[in-house]
JSON list of C-alpha atoms and ligand atoms in Angstrom, two decimals:
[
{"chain": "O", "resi": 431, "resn": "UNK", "atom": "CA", "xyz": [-6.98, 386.98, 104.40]},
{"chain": "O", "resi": 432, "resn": "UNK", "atom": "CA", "xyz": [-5.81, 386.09, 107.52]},
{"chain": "O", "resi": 433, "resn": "UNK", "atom": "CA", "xyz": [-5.78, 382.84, 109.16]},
{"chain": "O", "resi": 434, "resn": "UNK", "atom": "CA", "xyz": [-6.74, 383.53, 112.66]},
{"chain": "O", "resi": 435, "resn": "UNK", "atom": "CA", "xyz": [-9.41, 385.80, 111.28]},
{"chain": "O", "resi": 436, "resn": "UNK", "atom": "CA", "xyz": [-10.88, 383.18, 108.79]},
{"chain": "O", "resi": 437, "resn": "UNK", "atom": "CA", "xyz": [-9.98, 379.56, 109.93]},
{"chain": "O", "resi": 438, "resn": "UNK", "atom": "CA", "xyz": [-9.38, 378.67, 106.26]},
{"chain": "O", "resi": 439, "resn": "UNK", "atom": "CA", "xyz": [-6.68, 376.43, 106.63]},
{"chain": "O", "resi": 440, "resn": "UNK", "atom": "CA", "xyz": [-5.71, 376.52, 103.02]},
{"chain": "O", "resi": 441, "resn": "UNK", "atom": "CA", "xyz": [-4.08, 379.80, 103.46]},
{"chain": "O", "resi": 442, "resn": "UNK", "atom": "CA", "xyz": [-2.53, 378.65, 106.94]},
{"chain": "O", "resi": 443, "resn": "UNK", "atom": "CA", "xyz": [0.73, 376.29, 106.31]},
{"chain": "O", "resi": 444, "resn": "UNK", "atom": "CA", "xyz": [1.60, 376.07, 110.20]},
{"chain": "O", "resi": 445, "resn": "UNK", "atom": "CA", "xyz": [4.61, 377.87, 109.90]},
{"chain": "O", "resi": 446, "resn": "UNK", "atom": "CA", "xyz": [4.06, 378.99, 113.69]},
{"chain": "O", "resi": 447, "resn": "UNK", "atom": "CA", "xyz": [5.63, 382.56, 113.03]},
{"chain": "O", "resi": 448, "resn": "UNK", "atom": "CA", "xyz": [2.21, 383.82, 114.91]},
{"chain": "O", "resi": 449, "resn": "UNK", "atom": "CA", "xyz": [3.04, 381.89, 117.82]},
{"chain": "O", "resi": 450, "resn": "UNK", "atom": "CA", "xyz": [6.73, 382.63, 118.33]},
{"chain": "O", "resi": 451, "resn": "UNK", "atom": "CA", "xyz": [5.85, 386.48, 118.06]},
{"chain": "O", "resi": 452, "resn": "UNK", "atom": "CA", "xyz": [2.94, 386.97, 120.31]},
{"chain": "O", "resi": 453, "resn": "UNK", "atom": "CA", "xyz": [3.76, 389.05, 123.24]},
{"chain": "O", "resi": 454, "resn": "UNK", "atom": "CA", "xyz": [1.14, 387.70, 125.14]},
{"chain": "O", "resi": 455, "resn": "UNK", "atom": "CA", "xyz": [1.60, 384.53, 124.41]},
{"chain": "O", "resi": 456, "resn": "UNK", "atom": "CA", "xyz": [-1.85, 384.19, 123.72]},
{"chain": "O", "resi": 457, "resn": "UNK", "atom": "CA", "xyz": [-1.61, 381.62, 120.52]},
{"chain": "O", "resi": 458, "resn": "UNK", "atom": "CA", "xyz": [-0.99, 377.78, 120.67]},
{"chain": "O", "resi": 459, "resn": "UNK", "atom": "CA", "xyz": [-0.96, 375.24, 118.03]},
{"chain": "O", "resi": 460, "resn": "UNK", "atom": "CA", "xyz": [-3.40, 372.78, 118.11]},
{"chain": "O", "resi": 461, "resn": "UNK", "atom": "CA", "xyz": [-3.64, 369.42, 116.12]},
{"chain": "O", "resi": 462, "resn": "UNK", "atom": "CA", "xyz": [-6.69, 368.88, 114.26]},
{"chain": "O", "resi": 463, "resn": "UNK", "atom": "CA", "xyz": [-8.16, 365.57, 113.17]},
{"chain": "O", "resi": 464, "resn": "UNK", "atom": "CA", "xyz": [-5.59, 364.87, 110.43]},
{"chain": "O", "resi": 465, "resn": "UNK", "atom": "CA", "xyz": [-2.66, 365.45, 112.82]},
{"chain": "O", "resi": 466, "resn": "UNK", "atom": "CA", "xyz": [-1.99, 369.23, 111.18]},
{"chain": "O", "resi": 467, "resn": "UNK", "atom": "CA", "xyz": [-1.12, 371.96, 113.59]},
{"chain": "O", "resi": 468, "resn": "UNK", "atom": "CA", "xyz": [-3.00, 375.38, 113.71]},
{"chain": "O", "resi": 469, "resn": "UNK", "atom": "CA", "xyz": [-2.66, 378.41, 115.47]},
{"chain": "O", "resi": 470, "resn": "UNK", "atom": "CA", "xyz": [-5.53, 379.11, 117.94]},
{"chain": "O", "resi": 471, "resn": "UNK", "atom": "CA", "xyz": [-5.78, 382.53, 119.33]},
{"chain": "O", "resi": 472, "resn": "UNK", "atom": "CA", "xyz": [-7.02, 382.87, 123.33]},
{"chain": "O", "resi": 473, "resn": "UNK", "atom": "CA", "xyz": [-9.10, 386.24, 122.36]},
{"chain": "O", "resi": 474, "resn": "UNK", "atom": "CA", "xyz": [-9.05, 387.15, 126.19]},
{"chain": "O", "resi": 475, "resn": "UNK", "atom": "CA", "xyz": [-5.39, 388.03, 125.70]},
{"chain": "O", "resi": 476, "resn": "UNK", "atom": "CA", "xyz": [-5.14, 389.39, 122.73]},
{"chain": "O", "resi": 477, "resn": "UNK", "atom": "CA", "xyz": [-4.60, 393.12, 122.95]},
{"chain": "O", "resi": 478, "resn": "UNK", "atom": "CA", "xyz": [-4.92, 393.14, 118.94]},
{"chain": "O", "resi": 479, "resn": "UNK", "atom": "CA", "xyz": [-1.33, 394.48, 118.60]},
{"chain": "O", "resi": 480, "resn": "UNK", "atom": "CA", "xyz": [-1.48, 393.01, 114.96]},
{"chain": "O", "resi": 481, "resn": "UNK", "atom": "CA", "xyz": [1.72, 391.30, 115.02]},
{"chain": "O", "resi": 482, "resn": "UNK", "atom": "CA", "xyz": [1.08, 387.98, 114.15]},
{"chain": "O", "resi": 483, "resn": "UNK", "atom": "CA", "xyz": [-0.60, 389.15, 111.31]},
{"chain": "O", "resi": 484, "resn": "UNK", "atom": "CA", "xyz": [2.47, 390.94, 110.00]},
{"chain": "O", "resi": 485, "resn": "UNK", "atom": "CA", "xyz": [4.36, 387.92, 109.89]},
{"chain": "O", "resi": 486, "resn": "UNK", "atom": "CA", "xyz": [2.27, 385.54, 108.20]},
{"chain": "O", "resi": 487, "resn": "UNK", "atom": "CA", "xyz": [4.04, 384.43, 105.36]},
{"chain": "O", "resi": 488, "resn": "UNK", "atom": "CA", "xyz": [0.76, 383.55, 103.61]},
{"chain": "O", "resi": 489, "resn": "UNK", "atom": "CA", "xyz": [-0.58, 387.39, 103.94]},
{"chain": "O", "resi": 490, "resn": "UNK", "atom": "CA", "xyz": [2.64, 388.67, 102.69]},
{"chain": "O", "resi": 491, "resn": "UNK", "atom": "CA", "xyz": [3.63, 386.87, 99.90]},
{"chain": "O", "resi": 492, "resn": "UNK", "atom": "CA", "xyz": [5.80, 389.26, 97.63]},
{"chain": "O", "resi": 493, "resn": "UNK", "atom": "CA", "xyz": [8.50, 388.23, 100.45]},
{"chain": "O", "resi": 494, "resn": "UNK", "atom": "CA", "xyz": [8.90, 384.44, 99.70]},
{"chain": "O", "resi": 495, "resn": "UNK", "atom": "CA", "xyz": [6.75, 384.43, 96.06]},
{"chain": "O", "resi": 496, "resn": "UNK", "atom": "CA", "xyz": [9.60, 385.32, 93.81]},
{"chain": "O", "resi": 497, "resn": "UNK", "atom": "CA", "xyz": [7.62, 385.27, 90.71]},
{"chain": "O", "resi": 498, "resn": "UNK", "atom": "CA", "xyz": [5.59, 388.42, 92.54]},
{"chain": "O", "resi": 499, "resn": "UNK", "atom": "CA", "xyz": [8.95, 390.24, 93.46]},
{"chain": "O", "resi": 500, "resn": "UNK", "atom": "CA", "xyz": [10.58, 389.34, 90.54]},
{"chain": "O", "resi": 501, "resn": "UNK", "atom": "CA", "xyz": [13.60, 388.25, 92.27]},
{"chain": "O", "resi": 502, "resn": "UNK", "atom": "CA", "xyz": [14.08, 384.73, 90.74]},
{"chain": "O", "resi": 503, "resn": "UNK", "atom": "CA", "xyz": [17.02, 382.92, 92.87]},
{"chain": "O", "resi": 504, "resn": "UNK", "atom": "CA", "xyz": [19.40, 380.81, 91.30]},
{"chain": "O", "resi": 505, "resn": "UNK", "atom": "CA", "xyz": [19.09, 376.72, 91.52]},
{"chain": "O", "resi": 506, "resn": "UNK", "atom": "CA", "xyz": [22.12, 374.20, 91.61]},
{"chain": "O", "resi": 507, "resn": "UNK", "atom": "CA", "xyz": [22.03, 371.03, 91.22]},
{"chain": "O", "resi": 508, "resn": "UNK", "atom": "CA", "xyz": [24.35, 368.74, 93.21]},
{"chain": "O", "resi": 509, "resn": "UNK", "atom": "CA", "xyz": [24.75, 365.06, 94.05]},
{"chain": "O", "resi": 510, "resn": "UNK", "atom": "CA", "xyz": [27.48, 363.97, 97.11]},
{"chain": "O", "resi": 511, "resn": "UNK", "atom": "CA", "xyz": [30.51, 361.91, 95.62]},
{"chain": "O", "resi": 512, "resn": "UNK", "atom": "CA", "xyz": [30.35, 359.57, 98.47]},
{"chain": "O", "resi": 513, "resn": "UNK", "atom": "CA", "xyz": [27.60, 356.96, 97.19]},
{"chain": "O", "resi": 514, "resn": "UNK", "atom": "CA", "xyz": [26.92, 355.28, 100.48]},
{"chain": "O", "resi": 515, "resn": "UNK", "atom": "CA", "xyz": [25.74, 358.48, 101.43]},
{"chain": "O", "resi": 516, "resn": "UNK", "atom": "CA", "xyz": [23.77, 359.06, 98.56]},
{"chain": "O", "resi": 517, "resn": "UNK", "atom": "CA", "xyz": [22.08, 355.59, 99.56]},
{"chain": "O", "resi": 518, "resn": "UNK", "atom": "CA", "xyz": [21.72, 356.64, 103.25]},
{"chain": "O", "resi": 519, "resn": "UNK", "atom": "CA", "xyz": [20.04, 359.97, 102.14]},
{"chain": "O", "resi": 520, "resn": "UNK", "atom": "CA", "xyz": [16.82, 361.17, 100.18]},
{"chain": "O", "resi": 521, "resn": "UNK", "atom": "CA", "xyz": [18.17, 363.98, 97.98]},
{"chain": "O", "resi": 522, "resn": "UNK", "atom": "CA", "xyz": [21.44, 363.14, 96.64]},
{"chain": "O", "resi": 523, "resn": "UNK", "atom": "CA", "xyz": [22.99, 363.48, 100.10]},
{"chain": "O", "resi": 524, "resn": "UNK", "atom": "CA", "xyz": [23.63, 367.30, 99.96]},
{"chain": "O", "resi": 525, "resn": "UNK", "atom": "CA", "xyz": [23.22, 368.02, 102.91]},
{"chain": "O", "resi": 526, "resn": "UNK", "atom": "CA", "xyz": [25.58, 365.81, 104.29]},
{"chain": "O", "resi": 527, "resn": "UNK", "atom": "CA", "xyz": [27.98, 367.81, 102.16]},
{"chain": "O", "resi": 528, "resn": "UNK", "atom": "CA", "xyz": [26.93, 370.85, 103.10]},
{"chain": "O", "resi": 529, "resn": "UNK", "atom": "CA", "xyz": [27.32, 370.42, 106.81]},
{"chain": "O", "resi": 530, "resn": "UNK", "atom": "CA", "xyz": [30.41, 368.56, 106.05]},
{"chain": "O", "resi": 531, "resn": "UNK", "atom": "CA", "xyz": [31.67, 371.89, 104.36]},
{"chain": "O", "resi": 532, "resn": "UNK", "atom": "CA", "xyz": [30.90, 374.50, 106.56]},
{"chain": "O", "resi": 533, "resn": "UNK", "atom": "CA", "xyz": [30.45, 372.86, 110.16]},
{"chain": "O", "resi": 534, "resn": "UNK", "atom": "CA", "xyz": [33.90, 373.14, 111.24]},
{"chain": "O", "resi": 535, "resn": "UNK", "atom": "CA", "xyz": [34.30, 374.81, 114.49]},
{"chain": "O", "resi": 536, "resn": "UNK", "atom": "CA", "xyz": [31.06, 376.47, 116.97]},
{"chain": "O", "resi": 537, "resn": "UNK", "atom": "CA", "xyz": [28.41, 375.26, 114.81]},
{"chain": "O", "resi": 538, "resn": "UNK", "atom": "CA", "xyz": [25.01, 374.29, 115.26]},
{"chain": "O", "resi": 539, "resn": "UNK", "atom": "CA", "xyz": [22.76, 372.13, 112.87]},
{"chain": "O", "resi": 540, "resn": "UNK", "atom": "CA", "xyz": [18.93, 371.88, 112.67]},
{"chain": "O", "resi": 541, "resn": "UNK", "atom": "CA", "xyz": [17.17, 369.72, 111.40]},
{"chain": "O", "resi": 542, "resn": "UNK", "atom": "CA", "xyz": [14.22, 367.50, 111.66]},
{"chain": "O", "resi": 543, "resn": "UNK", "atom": "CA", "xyz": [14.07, 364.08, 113.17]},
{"chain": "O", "resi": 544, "resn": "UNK", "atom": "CA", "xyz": [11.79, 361.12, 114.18]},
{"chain": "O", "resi": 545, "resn": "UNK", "atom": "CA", "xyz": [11.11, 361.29, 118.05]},
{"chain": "O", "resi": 546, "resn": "UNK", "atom": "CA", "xyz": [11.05, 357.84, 119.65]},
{"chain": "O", "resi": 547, "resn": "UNK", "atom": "CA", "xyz": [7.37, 357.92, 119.35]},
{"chain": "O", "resi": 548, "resn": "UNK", "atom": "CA", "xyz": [7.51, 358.40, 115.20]},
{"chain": "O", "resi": 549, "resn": "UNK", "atom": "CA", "xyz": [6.81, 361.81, 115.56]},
{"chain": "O", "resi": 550, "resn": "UNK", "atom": "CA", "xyz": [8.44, 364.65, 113.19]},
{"chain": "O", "resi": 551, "resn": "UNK", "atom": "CA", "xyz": [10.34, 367.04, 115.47]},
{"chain": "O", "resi": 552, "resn": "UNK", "atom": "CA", "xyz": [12.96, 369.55, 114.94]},
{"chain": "O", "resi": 553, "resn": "UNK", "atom": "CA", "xyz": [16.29, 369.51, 116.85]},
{"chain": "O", "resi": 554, "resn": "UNK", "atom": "CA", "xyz": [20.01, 370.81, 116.79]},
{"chain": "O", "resi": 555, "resn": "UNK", "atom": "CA", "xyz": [22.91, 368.90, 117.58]},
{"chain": "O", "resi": 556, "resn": "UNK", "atom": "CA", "xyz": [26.71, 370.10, 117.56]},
{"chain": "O", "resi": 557, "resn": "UNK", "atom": "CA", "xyz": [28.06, 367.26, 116.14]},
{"chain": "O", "resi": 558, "resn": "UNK", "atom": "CA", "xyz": [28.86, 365.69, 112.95]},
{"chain": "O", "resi": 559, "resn": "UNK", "atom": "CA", "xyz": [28.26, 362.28, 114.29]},
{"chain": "O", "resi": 560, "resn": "UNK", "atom": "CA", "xyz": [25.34, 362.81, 115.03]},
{"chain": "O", "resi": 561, "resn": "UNK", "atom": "CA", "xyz": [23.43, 363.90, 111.83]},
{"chain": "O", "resi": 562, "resn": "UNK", "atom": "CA", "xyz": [22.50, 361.22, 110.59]},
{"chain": "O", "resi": 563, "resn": "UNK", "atom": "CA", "xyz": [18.71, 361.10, 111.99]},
{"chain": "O", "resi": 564, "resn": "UNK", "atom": "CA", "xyz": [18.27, 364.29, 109.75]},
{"chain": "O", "resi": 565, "resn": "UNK", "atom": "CA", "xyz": [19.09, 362.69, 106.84]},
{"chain": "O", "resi": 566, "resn": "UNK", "atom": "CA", "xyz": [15.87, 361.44, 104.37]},
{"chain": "O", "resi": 567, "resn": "UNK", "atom": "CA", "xyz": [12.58, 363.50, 103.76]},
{"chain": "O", "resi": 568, "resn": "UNK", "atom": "CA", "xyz": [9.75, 363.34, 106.36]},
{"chain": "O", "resi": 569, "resn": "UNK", "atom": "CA", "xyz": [7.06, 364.27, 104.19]},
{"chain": "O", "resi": 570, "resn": "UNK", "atom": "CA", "xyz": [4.70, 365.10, 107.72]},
{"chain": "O", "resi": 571, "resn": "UNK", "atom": "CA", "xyz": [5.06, 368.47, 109.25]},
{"chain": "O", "resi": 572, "resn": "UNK", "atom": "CA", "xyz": [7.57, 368.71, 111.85]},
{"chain": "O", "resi": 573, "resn": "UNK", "atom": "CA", "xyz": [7.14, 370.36, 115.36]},
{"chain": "O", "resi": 574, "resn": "UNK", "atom": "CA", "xyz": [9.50, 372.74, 115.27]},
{"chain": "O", "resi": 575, "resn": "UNK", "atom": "CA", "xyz": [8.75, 373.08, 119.30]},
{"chain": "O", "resi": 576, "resn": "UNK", "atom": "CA", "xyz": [10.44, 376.63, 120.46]},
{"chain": "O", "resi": 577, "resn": "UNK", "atom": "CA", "xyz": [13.43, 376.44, 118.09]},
{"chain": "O", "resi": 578, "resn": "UNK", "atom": "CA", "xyz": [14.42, 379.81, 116.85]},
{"chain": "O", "resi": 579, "resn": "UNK", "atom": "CA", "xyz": [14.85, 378.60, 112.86]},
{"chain": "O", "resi": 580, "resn": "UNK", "atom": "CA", "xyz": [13.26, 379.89, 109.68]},
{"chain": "O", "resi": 581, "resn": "UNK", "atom": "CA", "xyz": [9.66, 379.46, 109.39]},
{"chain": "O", "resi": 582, "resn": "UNK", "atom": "CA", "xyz": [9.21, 378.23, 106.17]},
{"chain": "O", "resi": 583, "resn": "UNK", "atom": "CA", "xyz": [10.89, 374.87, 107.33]},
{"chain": "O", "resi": 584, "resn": "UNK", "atom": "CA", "xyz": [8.30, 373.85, 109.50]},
{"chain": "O", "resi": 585, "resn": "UNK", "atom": "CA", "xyz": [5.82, 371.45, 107.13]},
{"chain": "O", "resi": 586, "resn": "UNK", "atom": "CA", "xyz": [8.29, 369.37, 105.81]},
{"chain": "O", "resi": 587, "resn": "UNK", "atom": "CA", "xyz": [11.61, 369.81, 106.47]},
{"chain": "O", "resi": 588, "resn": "UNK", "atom": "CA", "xyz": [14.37, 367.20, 106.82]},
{"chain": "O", "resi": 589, "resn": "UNK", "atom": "CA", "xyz": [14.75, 367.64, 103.25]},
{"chain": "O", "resi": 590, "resn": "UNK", "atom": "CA", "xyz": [18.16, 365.33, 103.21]},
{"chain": "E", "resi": 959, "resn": "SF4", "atom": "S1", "xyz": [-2.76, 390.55, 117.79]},
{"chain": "E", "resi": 959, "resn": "SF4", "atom": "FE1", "xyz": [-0.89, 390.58, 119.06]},
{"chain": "E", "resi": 959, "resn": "SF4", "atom": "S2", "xyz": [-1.58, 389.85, 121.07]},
{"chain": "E", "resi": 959, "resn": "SF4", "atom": "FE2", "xyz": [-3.17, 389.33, 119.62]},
{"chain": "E", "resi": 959, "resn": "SF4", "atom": "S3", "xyz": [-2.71, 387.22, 119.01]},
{"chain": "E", "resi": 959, "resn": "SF4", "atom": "FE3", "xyz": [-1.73, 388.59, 117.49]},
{"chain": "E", "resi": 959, "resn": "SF4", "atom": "S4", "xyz": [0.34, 388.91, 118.26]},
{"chain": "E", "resi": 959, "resn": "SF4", "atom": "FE4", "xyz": [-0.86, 388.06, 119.95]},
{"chain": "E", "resi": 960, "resn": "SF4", "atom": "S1", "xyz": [1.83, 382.82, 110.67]},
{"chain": "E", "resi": 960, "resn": "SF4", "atom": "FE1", "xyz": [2.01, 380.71, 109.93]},
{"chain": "E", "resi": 960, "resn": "SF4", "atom": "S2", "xyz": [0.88, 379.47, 111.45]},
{"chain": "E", "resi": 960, "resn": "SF4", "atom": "FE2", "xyz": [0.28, 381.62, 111.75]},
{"chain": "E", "resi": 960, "resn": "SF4", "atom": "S3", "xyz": [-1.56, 381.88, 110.49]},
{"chain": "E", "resi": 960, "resn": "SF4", "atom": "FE3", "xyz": [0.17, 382.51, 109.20]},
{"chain": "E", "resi": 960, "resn": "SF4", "atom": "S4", "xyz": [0.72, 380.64, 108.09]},
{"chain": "E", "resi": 960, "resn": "SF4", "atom": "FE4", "xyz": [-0.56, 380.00, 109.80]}
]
């Protein structure tokens, strides 16, 4: 089942992979009374080309459900050293020590931050300075505007 043929929004997590791979830019996310965003499709355009059905990730599970492919990944756990950090993050302040690992030279890091309105957005920046607004949960789903990042981050990222 298909979002955008159904309008069940349980099986739609607003991932926005529809919208980023229309050709004819025919779909849009629109809020709905709870503040969620949904994909609407502008029929009129649509030349039924299928592909925002092939990348739903909640039609095609067996790619992110590992317990369907079988392909369990590994888990680590980690906490950062540095216990200011720690106190300044929501997750044991790994991701300050990932970034602090591997952002060294031409790097750029996503993430998602409030807006000066309290909204959830994602952004990048390129500096370490300047992560800081990523760090802690925000446990709302983020705009992820027309950033080219992973779907799957889109409800709640900022995981930090
Ligand atoms: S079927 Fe193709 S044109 Fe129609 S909404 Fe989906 S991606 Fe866009
Ligand atoms: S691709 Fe994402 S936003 Fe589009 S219908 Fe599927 S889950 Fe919803």
């Amino acid at each position: 089942m298909f979002y955008l043929n159904t309008g069940i929004k349980e099986i739609c997590c607003g991932c926005r992979a529809c919208e980023t791979i229309c050709p004819q830019k025919c779909i849009t996310m629109t809020e709905d009374e709870e503040g969620f965003y949904y994909p609407l499709k502008q029929d009129d355009l649509c030349t039924d080309c299928g592909l925002c059905e092939s990348v739903c990730p909640s039609i095609h599970k067996e790619k992110i459900d590992y317990k369907e492919s079988g392909n369990l990944p590994k888990a680590f756990m980690a906490i950062n050293k540095n216990e200011a950090i720690v106190h300044k993050s929501a997750s044991g302040g790994v991701f300050s020590a990932v970034v602090n690992a591997y952002c060294k030279d031409n790097f750029v890091i996503f993430g998602a931050q409030f807006d000066d309105q309290l909204r959830v957005i994602h952004s990048h920046v390129h500096s370490l300075d300047e992560i800081d607004k990523y760090r802690k949960s925000k446990y709302v789903q983020s705009d992820i505007n027309d950033l080219d990042i992973p779907v799957w981050w889109s409800r709640s990222s900022g995981v930090a």
